[in-house]
Amino acid sequence: MATLTRVPLVFSSNRVAPAPAASLNHKCNCVAFNPFSSHSLLSQRDKTRVFRRTSLVVASMADLSTIVYKKLKERSDQFVVRGLVRTPESKETIGGADDVFVGDIRDTTTLVPAMQGIDALIILTSAVPRMKPGFDPTKGGRPEFYFEDGAYPEQIDWIGQKNQIDVAKEAGVKQIVLVGSMGGTNPNHPLNSLGNGNILVWKRKAEQYLADSGVPYTIIRAGGLQDRDGGIRELLVGKDDELLQTETKTIARPDVAEVCIQALKFEEAKFKAFDLASKPEGVGNPTKDFKALFSQITTRF
């Protein structure tokens, strides 16, 4: 979503070729898009600049896309934000004008207009399980979940993400940032049993597809998302779900959003896949040097 010179391209934020901090003064247009009532961001660099970055963010992870969108809006000196939503109603809700696109990640033809000319893409889409009605916690037992027709993990986390990758690649994007979840190394993870959706299996399949696409990528496998303030904790990166075996396996949504945007700015974030969590507030030092954070990562998948 951002097309930048040496500023990381954020598809969803905007970025083209990772650029040094000095390059952050280049503007980009961003589009936020959420296939299922979440938005996705697409950013494009200001045409008056020598370098241009466009990025698109697609999300449905509990407002994560909205947070990314707002962060980009706050950096108006770096990005010009556009929006991409799933329905005209959503467009009206956010007060969108001609700079807000309507699209469906299950239909590639609806994604083409939004992705034309972009340099980076941030994918945040995810299938969302629903609780079956009638569950009474006072009676014990466990709730049952289901996925709505057309919104199963295979359709959203695999086919929908594959569509985004394909369209973005055809559009000539320079980088794709994909946000997934920890737990994918365990096929028996409890999340896979929700609605019999095997959600982590399909997410992992999309991640592998991206890694094999030939497009520079950053795969962020976030821990448990929390509704807390960001920027006040020390971030941790890991691999192969090792962080799940520790007490530090959660992360604030704003911190995930910030890592997405920062990944577009540093070459050290390209061709990397990593788990992401944070230390508790007050433990360690809040992460400020993202180049150093990305430099710790050695895993490509």
mmCIF file of C-alpha atoms in Angstrom:
data_model
loop_
_atom_site.group_PDB
_atom_site.id
_atom_site.type_symbol
_atom_site.label_atom_id
_atom_site.label_comp_id
_atom_site.label_asym_id
_atom_site.label_seq_id
_atom_site.Cartn_x
_atom_site.Cartn_y
_atom_site.Cartn_z
ATOM 1 C CA MET A 1 0.000 0.000 0.000
ATOM 2 C CA ALA A 2 2.842 2.198 0.044
ATOM 3 C CA THR A 3 5.214 2.643 -2.741
ATOM 4 C CA LEU A 4 8.359 4.063 -1.579
ATOM 5 C CA THR A 5 11.890 4.350 -2.623
ATOM 6 C CA ARG A 6 13.877 3.120 0.224
ATOM 7 C CA VAL A 7 10.942 3.208 2.548
ATOM 8 C CA PRO A 8 9.417 -0.197 3.113
ATOM 9 C CA LEU A 9 6.463 -0.724 0.885
ATOM 10 C CA VAL A 10 3.384 -1.380 2.815
ATOM 11 C CA PHE A 11 0.635 -3.030 1.120
ATOM 12 C CA SER A 12 -1.846 -1.787 3.400
ATOM 13 C CA SER A 13 0.437 0.919 4.359
ATOM 14 C CA ASN A 14 2.632 1.506 1.499
ATOM 15 C CA ARG A 15 5.990 0.661 0.493
ATOM 16 C CA VAL A 16 8.026 -0.260 -2.441
ATOM 17 C CA ALA A 17 11.632 -0.679 -1.808
ATOM 18 C CA PRO A 18 12.623 -0.409 1.800
ATOM 19 C CA ALA A 19 13.981 2.981 2.364
ATOM 20 C CA PRO A 20 16.079 4.553 5.030
ATOM 21 C CA ALA A 21 14.399 6.607 7.686
ATOM 22 C CA ALA A 22 15.089 9.673 5.605
ATOM 23 C CA SER A 23 12.871 8.317 2.900
ATOM 24 C CA LEU A 24 9.895 8.346 5.221
ATOM 25 C CA ASN A 25 9.138 11.845 4.119
ATOM 26 C CA HIS A 26 7.738 10.519 0.865
ATOM 27 C CA LYS A 27 3.975 10.448 0.685
ATOM 28 C CA CYS A 28 2.024 7.375 -0.250
ATOM 29 C CA ASN A 29 -1.603 6.625 -0.966
ATOM 30 C CA CYS A 30 -3.066 3.861 1.138
ATOM 31 C CA VAL A 31 -6.131 1.739 0.841
ATOM 32 C CA ALA A 32 -7.610 -0.188 3.685
ATOM 33 C CA PHE A 33 -9.670 -3.236 2.839
ATOM 34 C CA ASN A 34 -11.530 -5.745 4.884
ATOM 35 C CA PRO A 35 -13.285 -8.548 3.037
ATOM 36 C CA PHE A 36 -15.495 -9.342 5.940
ATOM 37 C CA SER A 37 -16.446 -6.081 7.480
ATOM 38 C CA SER A 38 -12.808 -5.191 8.051
ATOM 39 C CA HIS A 39 -10.964 -2.883 5.798
ATOM 40 C CA SER A 40 -7.858 -3.243 3.836
ATOM 41 C CA LEU A 41 -5.420 -0.463 3.243
ATOM 42 C CA LEU A 42 -3.835 0.527 0.062
ATOM 43 C CA SER A 43 -1.291 3.265 -0.034
ATOM 44 C CA GLN A 44 0.277 4.973 -2.923
ATOM 45 C CA ARG A 45 3.101 7.386 -2.985
ATOM 46 C CA ASP A 46 2.486 10.965 -3.890
ATOM 47 C CA LYS A 47 2.920 11.362 -7.618
ATOM 48 C CA THR A 48 4.898 14.536 -7.086
ATOM 49 C CA ARG A 49 7.704 12.492 -5.583
ATOM 50 C CA VAL A 50 10.469 10.896 -7.550
ATOM 51 C CA PHE A 51 9.700 7.565 -5.917
ATOM 52 C CA ARG A 52 6.252 6.215 -5.504
ATOM 53 C CA ARG A 53 4.807 3.509 -3.320
ATOM 54 C CA THR A 54 1.380 2.026 -3.246
ATOM 55 C CA SER A 55 0.159 -0.484 -0.747
ATOM 56 C CA LEU A 56 -3.022 -2.333 0.021
ATOM 57 C CA VAL A 57 -4.062 -3.715 3.347
ATOM 58 C CA VAL A 58 -6.739 -6.342 3.578
ATOM 59 C CA ALA A 59 -7.962 -7.239 7.018
ATOM 60 C CA SER A 60 -10.665 -8.825 9.054
ATOM 61 C CA MET A 61 -8.740 -9.464 12.232
ATOM 62 C CA ALA A 62 -10.784 -7.697 14.854
ATOM 63 C CA ASP A 63 -10.111 -4.134 13.873
ATOM 64 C CA LEU A 64 -6.436 -4.692 13.120
ATOM 65 C CA SER A 65 -6.923 -3.233 9.659
ATOM 66 C CA THR A 66 -8.604 -0.161 11.138
ATOM 67 C CA ILE A 67 -5.612 0.381 13.427
ATOM 68 C CA VAL A 68 -3.195 0.104 10.509
ATOM 69 C CA TYR A 69 -5.350 2.522 8.532
ATOM 70 C CA LYS A 70 -5.397 5.091 11.336
ATOM 71 C CA LYS A 71 -1.652 4.817 11.834
ATOM 72 C CA LEU A 72 -1.152 5.579 8.167
ATOM 73 C CA LYS A 73 -3.565 8.482 8.309
ATOM 74 C CA GLU A 74 -1.617 9.917 11.222
ATOM 75 C CA ARG A 75 1.486 9.868 9.011
ATOM 76 C CA SER A 76 0.011 12.095 6.363
ATOM 77 C CA ASP A 77 3.478 13.420 5.638
ATOM 78 C CA GLN A 78 4.378 9.919 4.494
ATOM 79 C CA PHE A 79 1.141 8.395 3.222
ATOM 80 C CA VAL A 80 -2.022 9.321 1.415
ATOM 81 C CA VAL A 81 -4.595 6.764 2.558
ATOM 82 C CA ARG A 82 -7.315 5.232 0.424
ATOM 83 C CA GLY A 83 -9.785 2.588 1.489
ATOM 84 C CA LEU A 84 -11.041 -0.717 0.136
ATOM 85 C CA VAL A 85 -14.114 -2.265 1.759
ATOM 86 C CA ARG A 86 -16.311 -5.251 1.055
ATOM 87 C CA THR A 87 -19.678 -3.535 0.646
ATOM 88 C CA PRO A 88 -21.097 -0.138 -0.348
ATOM 89 C CA GLU A 89 -22.616 -0.004 3.132
ATOM 90 C CA SER A 90 -19.166 -0.259 4.696
ATOM 91 C CA LYS A 91 -17.942 2.473 2.403
ATOM 92 C CA GLU A 92 -20.754 4.719 3.537
ATOM 93 C CA THR A 93 -20.075 3.892 7.177
ATOM 94 C CA ILE A 94 -16.509 5.125 6.994
ATOM 95 C CA GLY A 95 -17.530 8.169 4.989
ATOM 96 C CA GLY A 96 -15.604 7.021 1.941
ATOM 97 C CA ALA A 97 -15.507 8.966 -1.307
ATOM 98 C CA ASP A 98 -13.866 8.151 -4.640
ATOM 99 C CA ASP A 99 -10.715 7.062 -2.836
ATOM 100 C CA VAL A 100 -12.461 4.071 -1.260
ATOM 101 C CA PHE A 101 -12.829 0.893 -3.325
ATOM 102 C CA VAL A 102 -15.323 -1.928 -2.884
ATOM 103 C CA GLY A 103 -14.024 -5.441 -3.469
ATOM 104 C CA ASP A 104 -14.267 -9.100 -2.479
ATOM 105 C CA ILE A 105 -11.107 -11.139 -1.986
ATOM 106 C CA ARG A 106 -12.905 -14.204 -3.327
ATOM 107 C CA ASP A 107 -13.283 -12.500 -6.715
ATOM 108 C CA THR A 108 -10.031 -11.366 -8.306
ATOM 109 C CA THR A 109 -11.758 -9.095 -10.800
ATOM 110 C CA THR A 110 -12.921 -6.847 -7.959
ATOM 111 C CA LEU A 111 -9.383 -6.487 -6.620
ATOM 112 C CA VAL A 112 -7.702 -5.346 -9.826
ATOM 113 C CA PRO A 113 -8.826 -1.683 -9.759
ATOM 114 C CA ALA A 114 -7.622 -1.181 -6.192
ATOM 115 C CA MET A 115 -4.252 -2.807 -6.782
ATOM 116 C CA GLN A 116 -3.304 -1.105 -10.009
ATOM 117 C CA GLY A 117 -0.132 0.863 -9.489
ATOM 118 C CA ILE A 118 0.536 -0.318 -5.939
ATOM 119 C CA ASP A 119 3.985 -1.218 -4.718
ATOM 120 C CA ALA A 120 3.217 -3.074 -1.513
ATOM 121 C CA LEU A 121 0.411 -5.062 0.033
ATOM 122 C CA ILE A 122 -0.453 -5.831 3.642
ATOM 123 C CA ILE A 123 -2.791 -8.798 3.968
ATOM 124 C CA LEU A 124 -4.765 -8.987 7.212
ATOM 125 C CA THR A 125 -7.777 -11.001 6.118
ATOM 126 C CA SER A 126 -8.986 -13.927 8.193
ATOM 127 C CA ALA A 127 -12.039 -16.135 8.420
ATOM 128 C CA VAL A 128 -14.081 -15.486 11.570
ATOM 129 C CA PRO A 129 -15.844 -18.353 13.412
ATOM 130 C CA ARG A 130 -19.294 -17.686 14.850
ATOM 131 C CA MET A 131 -20.673 -19.178 18.030
ATOM 132 C CA LYS A 132 -23.753 -21.327 17.528
ATOM 133 C CA PRO A 133 -26.802 -19.892 19.306
ATOM 134 C CA GLY A 134 -28.185 -21.517 22.407
ATOM 135 C CA PHE A 135 -24.988 -21.934 24.400
ATOM 136 C CA ASP A 136 -25.557 -21.464 28.136
ATOM 137 C CA PRO A 137 -22.292 -21.162 30.107
ATOM 138 C CA THR A 138 -24.184 -21.824 33.359
ATOM 139 C CA LYS A 139 -24.880 -25.378 32.207
ATOM 140 C CA GLY A 140 -21.283 -26.247 31.594
ATOM 141 C CA GLY A 141 -19.939 -27.739 28.410
ATOM 142 C CA ARG A 142 -18.233 -25.940 25.578
ATOM 143 C CA PRO A 143 -19.675 -23.656 22.918
ATOM 144 C CA GLU A 144 -19.801 -24.830 19.326
ATOM 145 C CA PHE A 145 -18.684 -22.726 16.386
ATOM 146 C CA TYR A 146 -19.413 -22.507 12.692
ATOM 147 C CA PHE A 147 -18.381 -20.488 9.674
ATOM 148 C CA GLU A 148 -20.884 -18.710 7.483
ATOM 149 C CA ASP A 149 -21.389 -19.940 3.917
ATOM 150 C CA GLY A 150 -18.702 -18.547 1.674
ATOM 151 C CA ALA A 151 -16.576 -17.532 4.636
ATOM 152 C CA TYR A 152 -14.788 -20.758 5.546
ATOM 153 C CA PRO A 153 -11.035 -20.649 6.163
ATOM 154 C CA GLU A 154 -10.376 -22.446 2.893
ATOM 155 C CA GLN A 155 -12.232 -19.678 1.040
ATOM 156 C CA ILE A 156 -10.832 -16.727 2.999
ATOM 157 C CA ASP A 157 -7.453 -17.738 4.395
ATOM 158 C CA TRP A 158 -6.399 -19.787 1.394
ATOM 159 C CA ILE A 159 -8.263 -18.831 -1.780
ATOM 160 C CA GLY A 160 -8.854 -15.220 -0.713
ATOM 161 C CA GLN A 161 -5.241 -14.657 0.273
ATOM 162 C CA LYS A 162 -3.979 -16.458 -2.830
ATOM 163 C CA ASN A 163 -6.149 -14.147 -4.952
ATOM 164 C CA GLN A 164 -4.653 -11.098 -3.298
ATOM 165 C CA ILE A 165 -1.127 -12.374 -3.843
ATOM 166 C CA ASP A 166 -1.817 -13.195 -7.495
ATOM 167 C CA VAL A 167 -3.407 -9.845 -8.293
ATOM 168 C CA ALA A 168 -0.711 -7.942 -6.426
ATOM 169 C CA LYS A 169 2.037 -9.831 -8.227
ATOM 170 C CA GLU A 170 0.412 -9.133 -11.579
ATOM 171 C CA ALA A 171 0.258 -5.459 -10.593
ATOM 172 C CA GLY A 172 4.016 -5.494 -10.016
ATOM 173 C CA VAL A 173 4.104 -5.025 -6.249
ATOM 174 C CA LYS A 174 7.516 -4.863 -4.644
ATOM 175 C CA GLN A 175 6.591 -6.361 -1.274
ATOM 176 C CA ILE A 176 3.742 -8.194 0.441
ATOM 177 C CA VAL A 177 3.293 -8.244 4.214
ATOM 178 C CA LEU A 178 1.059 -11.059 5.433
ATOM 179 C CA VAL A 179 -0.219 -11.302 8.995
ATOM 180 C CA GLY A 180 -1.033 -14.806 10.159
ATOM 181 C CA SER A 181 -1.124 -16.598 13.503
ATOM 182 C CA MET A 182 1.185 -18.667 15.633
ATOM 183 C CA GLY A 183 0.236 -22.310 16.057
ATOM 184 C CA GLY A 184 0.576 -23.385 12.444
ATOM 185 C CA THR A 185 3.239 -25.998 13.152
ATOM 186 C CA ASN A 186 0.689 -28.077 15.088
ATOM 187 C CA PRO A 187 -2.024 -29.630 12.881
ATOM 188 C CA ASN A 188 -3.899 -30.585 16.067
ATOM 189 C CA HIS A 189 -4.010 -27.051 17.415
ATOM 190 C CA PRO A 190 -7.405 -26.294 19.045
ATOM 191 C CA LEU A 191 -8.067 -23.443 16.607
ATOM 192 C CA ASN A 192 -8.212 -25.953 13.753
ATOM 193 C CA SER A 193 -11.186 -27.681 15.386
ATOM 194 C CA LEU A 194 -13.355 -24.542 15.475
ATOM 195 C CA GLY A 195 -16.168 -25.160 13.014
ATOM 196 C CA ASN A 196 -14.026 -27.937 11.520
ATOM 197 C CA GLY A 197 -12.358 -25.147 9.587
ATOM 198 C CA ASN A 198 -8.680 -26.097 9.943
ATOM 199 C CA ILE A 199 -7.990 -22.384 9.876
ATOM 200 C CA LEU A 200 -4.292 -22.600 10.738
ATOM 201 C CA VAL A 201 -3.759 -25.233 8.052
ATOM 202 C CA TRP A 202 -5.176 -22.927 5.368
ATOM 203 C CA LYS A 203 -3.276 -19.933 6.709
ATOM 204 C CA ARG A 204 -0.043 -21.896 6.516
ATOM 205 C CA LYS A 205 -0.832 -22.922 2.955
ATOM 206 C CA ALA A 206 -1.245 -19.270 1.951
ATOM 207 C CA GLU A 207 2.007 -18.355 3.697
ATOM 208 C CA GLN A 208 3.870 -21.020 1.742
ATOM 209 C CA TYR A 209 2.293 -19.799 -1.476
ATOM 210 C CA LEU A 210 3.511 -16.289 -0.771
ATOM 211 C CA ALA A 211 7.010 -17.491 0.101
ATOM 212 C CA ASP A 212 7.141 -19.360 -3.219
ATOM 213 C CA SER A 213 5.674 -16.478 -5.256
ATOM 214 C CA GLY A 214 8.933 -14.716 -6.001
ATOM 215 C CA VAL A 215 7.601 -11.446 -4.546
ATOM 216 C CA PRO A 216 9.601 -10.013 -1.625
ATOM 217 C CA TYR A 217 7.573 -10.826 1.478
ATOM 218 C CA THR A 218 7.309 -10.455 5.227
ATOM 219 C CA ILE A 219 5.211 -13.045 7.072
ATOM 220 C CA ILE A 220 4.210 -12.042 10.598
ATOM 221 C CA ARG A 221 2.714 -14.805 12.747
ATOM 222 C CA ALA A 222 1.193 -12.891 15.606
ATOM 223 C CA GLY A 223 0.478 -14.277 19.039
ATOM 224 C CA GLY A 224 -2.818 -13.765 20.851
ATOM 225 C CA LEU A 225 -4.116 -10.307 19.936
ATOM 226 C CA GLN A 226 -4.971 -7.984 22.806
ATOM 227 C CA ASP A 227 -6.895 -4.712 22.938
ATOM 228 C CA ARG A 228 -4.177 -2.727 24.675
ATOM 229 C CA ASP A 229 -2.098 0.330 23.960
ATOM 230 C CA GLY A 230 0.900 -0.198 21.726
ATOM 231 C CA GLY A 231 4.420 1.159 21.740
ATOM 232 C CA ILE A 232 5.049 0.481 25.429
ATOM 233 C CA ARG A 233 6.377 -3.083 25.402
ATOM 234 C CA GLU A 234 9.473 -4.893 24.255
ATOM 235 C CA LEU A 235 8.640 -6.958 21.196
ATOM 236 C CA LEU A 236 9.843 -10.515 20.752
ATOM 237 C CA VAL A 237 10.418 -12.447 17.541
ATOM 238 C CA GLY A 238 10.705 -16.211 17.288
ATOM 239 C CA LYS A 239 10.220 -19.162 14.976
ATOM 240 C CA ASP A 240 8.333 -22.451 14.741
ATOM 241 C CA ASP A 241 5.912 -21.568 17.550
ATOM 242 C CA GLU A 242 8.672 -21.588 20.165
ATOM 243 C CA LEU A 243 7.100 -18.549 21.850
ATOM 244 C CA LEU A 244 3.945 -20.574 22.509
ATOM 245 C CA GLN A 245 5.955 -22.600 24.997
ATOM 246 C CA THR A 246 6.691 -19.480 27.062
ATOM 247 C CA GLU A 247 4.681 -16.994 29.080
ATOM 248 C CA THR A 248 5.152 -14.337 26.384
ATOM 249 C CA LYS A 249 2.744 -15.361 23.648
ATOM 250 C CA THR A 250 0.421 -12.373 23.299
ATOM 251 C CA ILE A 251 0.731 -8.949 21.679
ATOM 252 C CA ALA A 252 -1.264 -5.726 21.457
ATOM 253 C CA ARG A 253 -2.991 -5.076 18.134
ATOM 254 C CA PRO A 254 -1.348 -1.642 17.726
ATOM 255 C CA ASP A 255 2.066 -3.290 18.024
ATOM 256 C CA VAL A 256 1.248 -5.734 15.226
ATOM 257 C CA ALA A 257 0.045 -2.833 13.097
ATOM 258 C CA GLU A 258 3.269 -0.928 13.735
ATOM 259 C CA VAL A 259 5.413 -3.908 12.773
ATOM 260 C CA CYS A 260 3.439 -4.198 9.515
ATOM 261 C CA ILE A 261 4.216 -0.597 8.641
ATOM 262 C CA GLN A 262 7.832 -0.761 9.769
ATOM 263 C CA ALA A 263 8.361 -3.915 7.692
ATOM 264 C CA LEU A 264 7.861 -1.797 4.609
ATOM 265 C CA LYS A 265 10.747 0.425 5.542
ATOM 266 C CA PHE A 266 13.630 -1.951 6.030
ATOM 267 C CA GLU A 267 15.368 -4.396 3.710
ATOM 268 C CA GLU A 268 16.038 -6.493 6.814
ATOM 269 C CA ALA A 269 12.329 -7.385 6.904
ATOM 270 C CA LYS A 270 12.222 -8.842 3.403
ATOM 271 C CA PHE A 271 12.104 -12.570 2.756
ATOM 272 C CA LYS A 272 11.509 -13.170 6.433
ATOM 273 C CA ALA A 273 8.866 -15.146 8.367
ATOM 274 C CA PHE A 274 8.623 -14.903 12.135
ATOM 275 C CA ASP A 275 6.455 -15.255 15.224
ATOM 276 C CA LEU A 276 5.662 -12.025 17.062
ATOM 277 C CA ALA A 277 4.790 -11.437 20.717
ATOM 278 C CA SER A 278 5.809 -9.052 23.484
ATOM 279 C CA LYS A 279 7.017 -8.956 27.042
ATOM 280 C CA PRO A 280 4.587 -7.742 29.723
ATOM 281 C CA GLU A 281 4.324 -3.989 30.182
ATOM 282 C CA GLY A 282 7.080 -2.735 32.458
ATOM 283 C CA VAL A 283 9.403 -5.635 31.646
ATOM 284 C CA GLY A 284 12.298 -4.813 29.340
ATOM 285 C CA ASN A 285 12.485 -1.736 27.126
ATOM 286 C CA PRO A 286 9.834 -0.701 24.580
ATOM 287 C CA THR A 287 10.973 -1.579 21.057
ATOM 288 C CA LYS A 288 11.964 1.467 19.025
ATOM 289 C CA ASP A 289 14.712 0.124 16.739
ATOM 290 C CA PHE A 290 12.808 -1.947 14.186
ATOM 291 C CA LYS A 291 15.806 -2.439 11.934
ATOM 292 C CA ALA A 292 17.520 -4.208 14.811
ATOM 293 C CA LEU A 293 14.361 -6.236 15.485
ATOM 294 C CA PHE A 294 14.164 -7.466 11.887
ATOM 295 C CA SER A 295 17.902 -8.145 11.827
ATOM 296 C CA GLN A 296 17.417 -10.785 14.536
ATOM 297 C CA ILE A 297 15.280 -12.862 12.185
ATOM 298 C CA THR A 298 16.989 -15.500 10.075
ATOM 299 C CA THR A 299 14.068 -17.724 9.066
ATOM 300 C CA ARG A 300 12.660 -17.437 5.531
ATOM 301 C CA PHE A 301 9.610 -19.567 6.407
#
